Amino acid sequence: MLIGKWVVILEPNLKFSMKLTNHQYQIQGLSILDICEQYTAPLYLYDGNKMVEQIDLLRSAYQDLPLKIKFAAKALTNISVLKLFQKQGIGLDVVSLQEVHLGLLAGFLPQDIQFTPSGVSFAEIQAVVDMGVMINLDSLPALEKFGEVYGSSVPVSLRINPHVMAGGNAKISVGHIDSKFGISIAQLPQILAVVKDKQLTIKGLHVHTGSDIFAGEVFMQVANVMFKAAKHFKNLQFIDFGGGFKVAYKKGDKTTDMHALAKNMHSAYAQFCEDYGKKVDIYIEPGKFLVSEAGYFLVKTNVVKQTPNATFVGVDSGLNHLIRPMFYDAYHDMFNASNPEGDLQTYNIVGYICETDTFGNQRQLNEVREGDIICIKNAGAYGFMMSSNYNSRFRPAEVLVYNGKSHLIRQHETMDDILRNQILVDVTEADLVKV
Ligand code: LLP
């Protein structure tokens, strides 16, 4: 597809910012091969301008609603990415004390952060309260304890489980009746009893139904559960509808239509406010929507191996760096950045980990040669964040491109990182000493 001098190599419904021009793949005008040369593959490459574009898209879709965006930090907590988001004036959704620390370090104010823990210790909840951050409590026992310790002195919010099954797969569907998350909507009478007994100040209600949900009807079904429940709480300042908006991972993927959703949300919200007698803020917590498509994972080809049944492209990476294909059967589109004009051939793209770690089977790529850089798309969300040191391999570097400039935001690991916190004890000798 030709747009001016740009050749957009992707399907029209996929709005990636990677472009092919002058026989080179570029991101914000920078050649990705040059970036690989400078920072060395394997590396995660993020397009900061694309992230900002996604925020703008949400803001324009929801312009008639009092919207606050809270980036689901767990998708990508590199502090330079968090800083970029902080500069855009959005807030954060965090799930651990450590993520609160990262958020504060990146310049977020405590009041811009929501803590949505799942079954954490009460000590962790107290530590976060001490930092001035709003908590979405997710169990009746935690609510009782919170009431005993803080009574009405610290406002709090409640995570509701709406009993709605939705999400890209079972592992990321979390709003159904069998899920561990939230306080069941069926337990509303018990919630109200504790709130009354402990004189709790409930400032918000929260819900997160799952990830990779494209159907606007699901979000509206959940919204209606929440608006109905909200009428039982007199002092609400916000309702937090969580994240889960679906982005395209491949051609033909259905994605959440944000403008249509915002429109439906607007009428349900207007009706709610009329019944409720005042306005509340609307929060959303997008993770994938803000960073998935902005991220590319660049890996180098170690070997091209022909077997009787297939041609394998073995790269200098594996499930230790990007686990989504193996863990969720996730499909990540990819291309050969080094040979854009090579003949198309069919390959299985695999990692170097000593168990099956397939990035993609039966993929059509321009001819792959040893040393070629393979670019894996949709790597911004839950890519680096779910990486590990399995096989005692180093985790990759991260590079953030913004306004045509590249910045190293995490260096490659070294042997020091593998050894950090390990203690060499020769236990056979230790026993001898004791004897
Ligand atoms: N809010 C809460 C409370 C969440 O638990 C999550 C994600 C989000 C917001 C953001 O969801 P998103 O907009 O990114 O779908 N590792 C999985 C996804 C796990 C999502 C967990 N919770 C994956 O790679 O697909």
CSV table of C-alpha atoms in Angstrom, one decimal, residues 43-274:
chain,number,residue,atom,x,y,z
A,43,LEU,CA,16.3,-5.9,22.3
A,44,TYR,CA,12.9,-4.4,23.0
A,45,LEU,CA,12.2,-1.3,20.9
A,46,TYR,CA,9.3,1.1,21.9
A,47,ASP,CA,7.8,3.9,19.9
A,48,GLY,CA,6.9,6.6,22.4
A,49,ASN,CA,5.0,8.6,19.9
A,50,LYS,CA,2.7,5.7,19.2
A,51,MET,CA,2.0,5.4,22.9
A,52,VAL,CA,1.1,9.1,23.1
A,53,GLU,CA,-1.1,8.6,20.0
A,54,GLN,CA,-3.1,5.9,21.8
A,55,ILE,CA,-3.7,8.2,24.8
A,56,ASP,CA,-4.9,10.9,22.4
A,57,LEU,CA,-7.2,8.4,20.8
A,58,LEU,CA,-8.8,7.5,24.1
A,59,ARG,CA,-9.1,11.2,25.1
A,60,SER,CA,-10.9,12.1,21.9
A,61,ALA,CA,-13.2,9.1,22.1
A,62,TYR,CA,-14.2,9.8,25.7
A,63,GLN,CA,-14.2,13.6,25.4
A,64,ASP,CA,-17.7,14.0,26.6
A,65,LEU,CA,-17.1,12.0,29.8
A,66,PRO,CA,-15.0,12.9,32.9
A,67,LEU,CA,-12.3,10.4,32.0
A,68,LYS,CA,-9.2,9.6,33.9
A,69,ILE,CA,-6.7,7.2,32.3
A,70,LYS,CA,-4.7,5.0,34.6
A,71,PHE,CA,-2.1,3.1,32.7
A,72,ALA,CA,-1.9,-0.6,33.9
A,73,ALA,CA,1.8,-0.4,34.8
A,74,LYS,CA,2.2,-4.2,34.9
A,75,ALA,CA,2.2,-4.2,31.1
A,76,LEU,CA,5.4,-2.2,30.9
A,77,THR,CA,7.0,-0.6,34.0
A,78,ASN,CA,10.3,0.7,32.6
A,79,ILE,CA,10.6,4.0,34.5
A,80,SER,CA,11.4,6.0,31.3
A,81,VAL,CA,8.1,4.8,29.8
A,82,LEU,CA,6.3,5.6,33.0
A,83,LYS,CA,7.9,9.1,32.9
A,84,LEU,CA,6.6,9.6,29.3
A,85,PHE,CA,3.1,8.7,30.5
A,86,GLN,CA,3.4,11.0,33.6
A,87,LYS,CA,4.3,13.8,31.3
A,88,GLN,CA,1.0,13.2,29.4
A,89,GLY,CA,-0.9,13.8,32.5
A,90,ILE,CA,-2.4,10.3,32.9
A,91,GLY,CA,-2.4,8.2,36.1
A,92,LEU,CA,-1.3,4.7,37.0
A,93,ASP,CA,-2.9,1.4,38.0
A,94,VAL,CA,-0.5,-0.7,40.0
A,95,VAL,CA,-0.6,-4.1,41.6
A,96,SER,CA,2.4,-4.3,44.0
A,97,LEU,CA,4.2,-2.1,46.5
A,98,GLN,CA,7.2,-2.2,44.1
A,99,GLU,CA,5.1,-0.8,41.3
A,100,VAL,CA,4.0,2.1,43.6
A,101,HIS,CA,7.6,2.8,44.2
A,102,LEU,CA,8.4,2.9,40.5
A,103,GLY,CA,5.4,5.2,39.8
A,104,LEU,CA,6.5,7.6,42.5
A,105,LEU,CA,10.1,7.5,41.1
A,106,ALA,CA,8.7,8.4,37.7
A,107,GLY,CA,7.1,11.5,39.1
A,108,PHE,CA,3.5,10.3,39.6
A,109,LEU,CA,1.7,11.8,42.6
A,110,PRO,CA,0.2,9.4,45.1
A,111,GLN,CA,-3.3,10.7,44.3
A,112,ASP,CA,-2.8,9.7,40.6
A,113,ILE,CA,-2.1,6.1,41.5
A,114,GLN,CA,-4.6,3.3,42.1
A,115,PHE,CA,-3.5,0.1,43.8
A,116,THR,CA,-5.4,-3.0,42.8
A,117,PRO,CA,-3.9,-5.8,44.8
A,118,SER,CA,-4.9,-9.5,44.5
A,119,GLY,CA,-4.7,-11.4,47.8
A,120,VAL,CA,-1.7,-9.4,49.1
A,121,SER,CA,-0.8,-9.2,52.8
A,122,PHE,CA,-2.6,-6.6,54.9
A,123,ALA,CA,0.9,-5.2,55.8
A,124,GLU,CA,1.4,-4.4,52.0
A,125,ILE,CA,-2.0,-2.7,52.0
A,126,GLN,CA,-1.0,-0.6,55.0
A,127,ALA,CA,2.3,0.3,53.4
A,128,VAL,CA,0.5,1.6,50.3
A,129,VAL,CA,-2.1,3.5,52.5
A,130,ASP,CA,0.9,5.2,54.2
A,131,MET,CA,2.1,6.4,50.8
A,132,GLY,CA,-1.2,8.1,50.2
A,133,VAL,CA,-2.4,5.8,47.4
A,134,MET,CA,-6.0,4.8,46.9
A,135,ILE,CA,-6.6,1.0,47.3
A,136,ASN,CA,-9.2,-1.2,45.4
A,137,LEU,CA,-9.8,-3.8,48.1
A,138,ASP,CA,-10.5,-7.2,46.6
A,139,SER,CA,-11.9,-9.4,49.5
A,140,LEU,CA,-14.3,-9.2,52.4
A,141,PRO,CA,-11.7,-10.2,55.0
A,142,ALA,CA,-9.5,-7.3,53.7
A,143,LEU,CA,-12.4,-5.0,53.9
A,144,GLU,CA,-13.2,-6.0,57.5
A,145,LYS,CA,-9.6,-5.5,58.5
A,146,PHE,CA,-9.4,-2.2,56.7
A,147,GLY,CA,-12.5,-1.1,58.7
A,148,GLU,CA,-11.0,-2.2,62.0
A,149,VAL,CA,-7.8,-0.4,61.4
A,150,TYR,CA,-8.9,2.8,59.6
A,151,GLY,CA,-12.7,3.1,60.1
A,152,SER,CA,-13.9,6.1,58.2
A,153,SER,CA,-10.5,7.9,58.4
A,154,VAL,CA,-9.1,6.5,55.1
A,155,PRO,CA,-11.3,6.5,52.0
A,156,VAL,CA,-11.2,3.3,50.0
A,157,SER,CA,-12.5,1.7,46.9
A,158,LEU,CA,-13.9,-1.9,46.2
A,159,ARG,CA,-13.0,-4.3,43.4
A,160,ILE,CA,-16.2,-6.0,42.3
A,161,ASN,CA,-16.4,-9.3,40.5
A,162,PRO,CA,-19.3,-8.8,38.0
A,163,HIS,CA,-19.7,-12.5,37.2
A,164,VAL,CA,-19.0,-11.9,33.5
A,165,MET,CA,-16.9,-14.4,31.5
A,166,ALA,CA,-14.8,-12.6,28.9
A,167,GLY,CA,-11.2,-12.4,27.7
A,168,GLY,CA,-8.8,-13.6,25.0
A,169,ASN,CA,-8.3,-16.9,26.8
A,170,ALA,CA,-9.0,-18.6,30.2
A,171,LYS,CA,-5.8,-17.4,31.9
A,172,ILE,CA,-6.7,-13.7,31.3
A,173,SER,CA,-10.5,-13.9,31.9
A,174,VAL,CA,-10.9,-12.8,35.5
A,175,GLY,CA,-14.4,-11.4,36.0
A,176,HIS,CA,-16.3,-14.7,36.1
A,177,ILE,CA,-17.8,-16.4,39.1
A,178,ASP,CA,-15.0,-19.0,39.5
A,179,SER,CA,-12.3,-16.3,39.4
A,180,LYS,CA,-10.2,-15.4,42.5
A,181,PHE,CA,-10.5,-11.7,41.7
A,182,GLY,CA,-12.7,-9.1,43.4
A,183,ILE,CA,-15.6,-9.3,45.8
A,184,SER,CA,-18.5,-11.1,44.2
A,185,ILE,CA,-21.4,-8.9,43.1
A,186,ALA,CA,-23.6,-11.6,44.9
A,187,GLN,CA,-21.9,-10.6,48.1
A,188,LEU,CA,-23.2,-7.0,47.9
A,189,PRO,CA,-25.3,-7.4,51.1
A,190,GLN,CA,-22.3,-8.5,53.1
A,191,ILE,CA,-20.2,-5.6,51.7
A,192,LEU,CA,-22.9,-3.1,52.7
A,193,ALA,CA,-23.1,-4.7,56.2
A,194,VAL,CA,-19.3,-4.3,56.7
A,195,VAL,CA,-19.3,-0.8,55.3
A,196,LYS,CA,-22.1,0.2,57.8
A,197,ASP,CA,-20.6,-1.6,60.7
A,198,LYS,CA,-17.1,-0.1,60.3
A,199,GLN,CA,-18.4,3.2,59.0
A,200,LEU,CA,-16.2,2.9,56.0
A,201,THR,CA,-15.9,5.8,53.5
A,202,ILE,CA,-16.3,4.1,50.0
A,203,LYS,CA,-15.0,6.6,47.4
A,204,GLY,CA,-14.9,4.3,44.4
A,205,LEU,CA,-15.9,1.0,42.8
A,206,HIS,CA,-13.6,-0.9,40.6
A,207,VAL,CA,-13.9,-3.7,38.0
A,208,HIS,CA,-11.6,-5.5,35.6
A,209,THR,CA,-13.2,-8.2,33.6
A,210,GLY,CA,-10.3,-9.6,31.5
A,211,SER,CA,-7.8,-8.9,28.8
A,212,ASP,CA,-8.2,-9.0,25.0
A,213,ILE,CA,-12.0,-8.2,25.0
A,214,PHE,CA,-13.2,-6.7,21.8
A,215,ALA,CA,-16.9,-6.7,22.3
A,216,GLY,CA,-18.3,-3.3,23.4
A,217,GLU,CA,-21.4,-5.2,24.6
A,218,VAL,CA,-19.3,-7.0,27.3
A,219,PHE,CA,-17.9,-3.7,28.6
A,220,MET,CA,-21.5,-2.3,28.6
A,221,GLN,CA,-22.9,-5.4,30.4
A,222,VAL,CA,-20.2,-4.9,33.1
A,223,ALA,CA,-20.8,-1.1,33.2
A,224,ASN,CA,-24.5,-1.7,33.9
A,225,VAL,CA,-23.6,-4.1,36.8
A,226,MET,CA,-21.4,-1.4,38.2
A,227,PHE,CA,-23.9,1.5,37.8
A,228,LYS,CA,-26.5,-0.6,39.5
A,229,ALA,CA,-24.2,-1.5,42.4
A,230,ALA,CA,-23.0,2.1,42.7
A,231,LYS,CA,-26.4,3.3,43.8
A,232,HIS,CA,-25.8,1.6,47.1
A,233,PHE,CA,-22.9,3.8,47.9
A,234,LYS,CA,-23.6,7.5,48.6
A,235,ASN,CA,-20.1,9.1,48.5
A,236,LEU,CA,-18.6,7.8,45.3
A,237,GLN,CA,-16.1,10.0,43.5
A,238,PHE,CA,-15.2,7.5,40.7
A,239,ILE,CA,-16.1,4.2,39.1
A,240,ASP,CA,-13.1,2.4,37.6
A,241,PHE,CA,-13.9,0.2,34.7
A,242,GLY,CA,-10.4,-1.4,34.4
A,243,GLY,CA,-8.7,-2.3,31.1
A,244,GLY,CA,-8.8,-5.2,28.7
A,245,PHE,CA,-9.4,-3.4,25.4
A,246,LYS,CA,-8.4,-5.6,22.5
A,247,VAL,CA,-5.7,-4.6,20.0
A,248,ALA,CA,-5.0,-6.3,16.7
A,249,TYR,CA,-2.3,-8.9,16.9
A,250,LYS,CA,-2.9,-10.1,13.3
A,251,LYS,CA,-4.8,-9.3,10.2
A,252,GLY,CA,-8.5,-9.7,10.6
A,253,ASP,CA,-8.4,-9.4,14.4
A,254,LYS,CA,-11.4,-7.7,15.9
A,255,THR,CA,-10.5,-4.8,18.1
A,256,THR,CA,-12.5,-2.8,20.6
A,257,ASP,CA,-14.2,0.2,18.8
A,258,MET,CA,-13.4,2.9,21.4
A,259,HIS,CA,-15.6,5.6,19.8
A,260,ALA,CA,-18.7,3.3,19.7
A,261,LEU,CA,-18.0,2.1,23.3
A,262,ALA,CA,-17.5,5.7,24.6
A,263,LYS,CA,-20.8,6.7,22.9
A,264,ASN,CA,-22.7,3.9,24.6
A,265,MET,CA,-20.9,4.6,27.9
A,266,HIS,CA,-22.0,8.2,27.7
A,267,SER,CA,-25.7,7.4,27.6
A,268,ALA,CA,-25.5,4.8,30.4
A,269,TYR,CA,-23.4,7.3,32.4
A,270,ALA,CA,-25.8,10.2,31.9
A,271,GLN,CA,-28.7,8.0,33.1
A,272,PHE,CA,-26.7,6.9,36.1
A,273,CYS,CA,-25.8,10.4,37.1
A,274,GLU,CA,-29.5,11.4,36.9
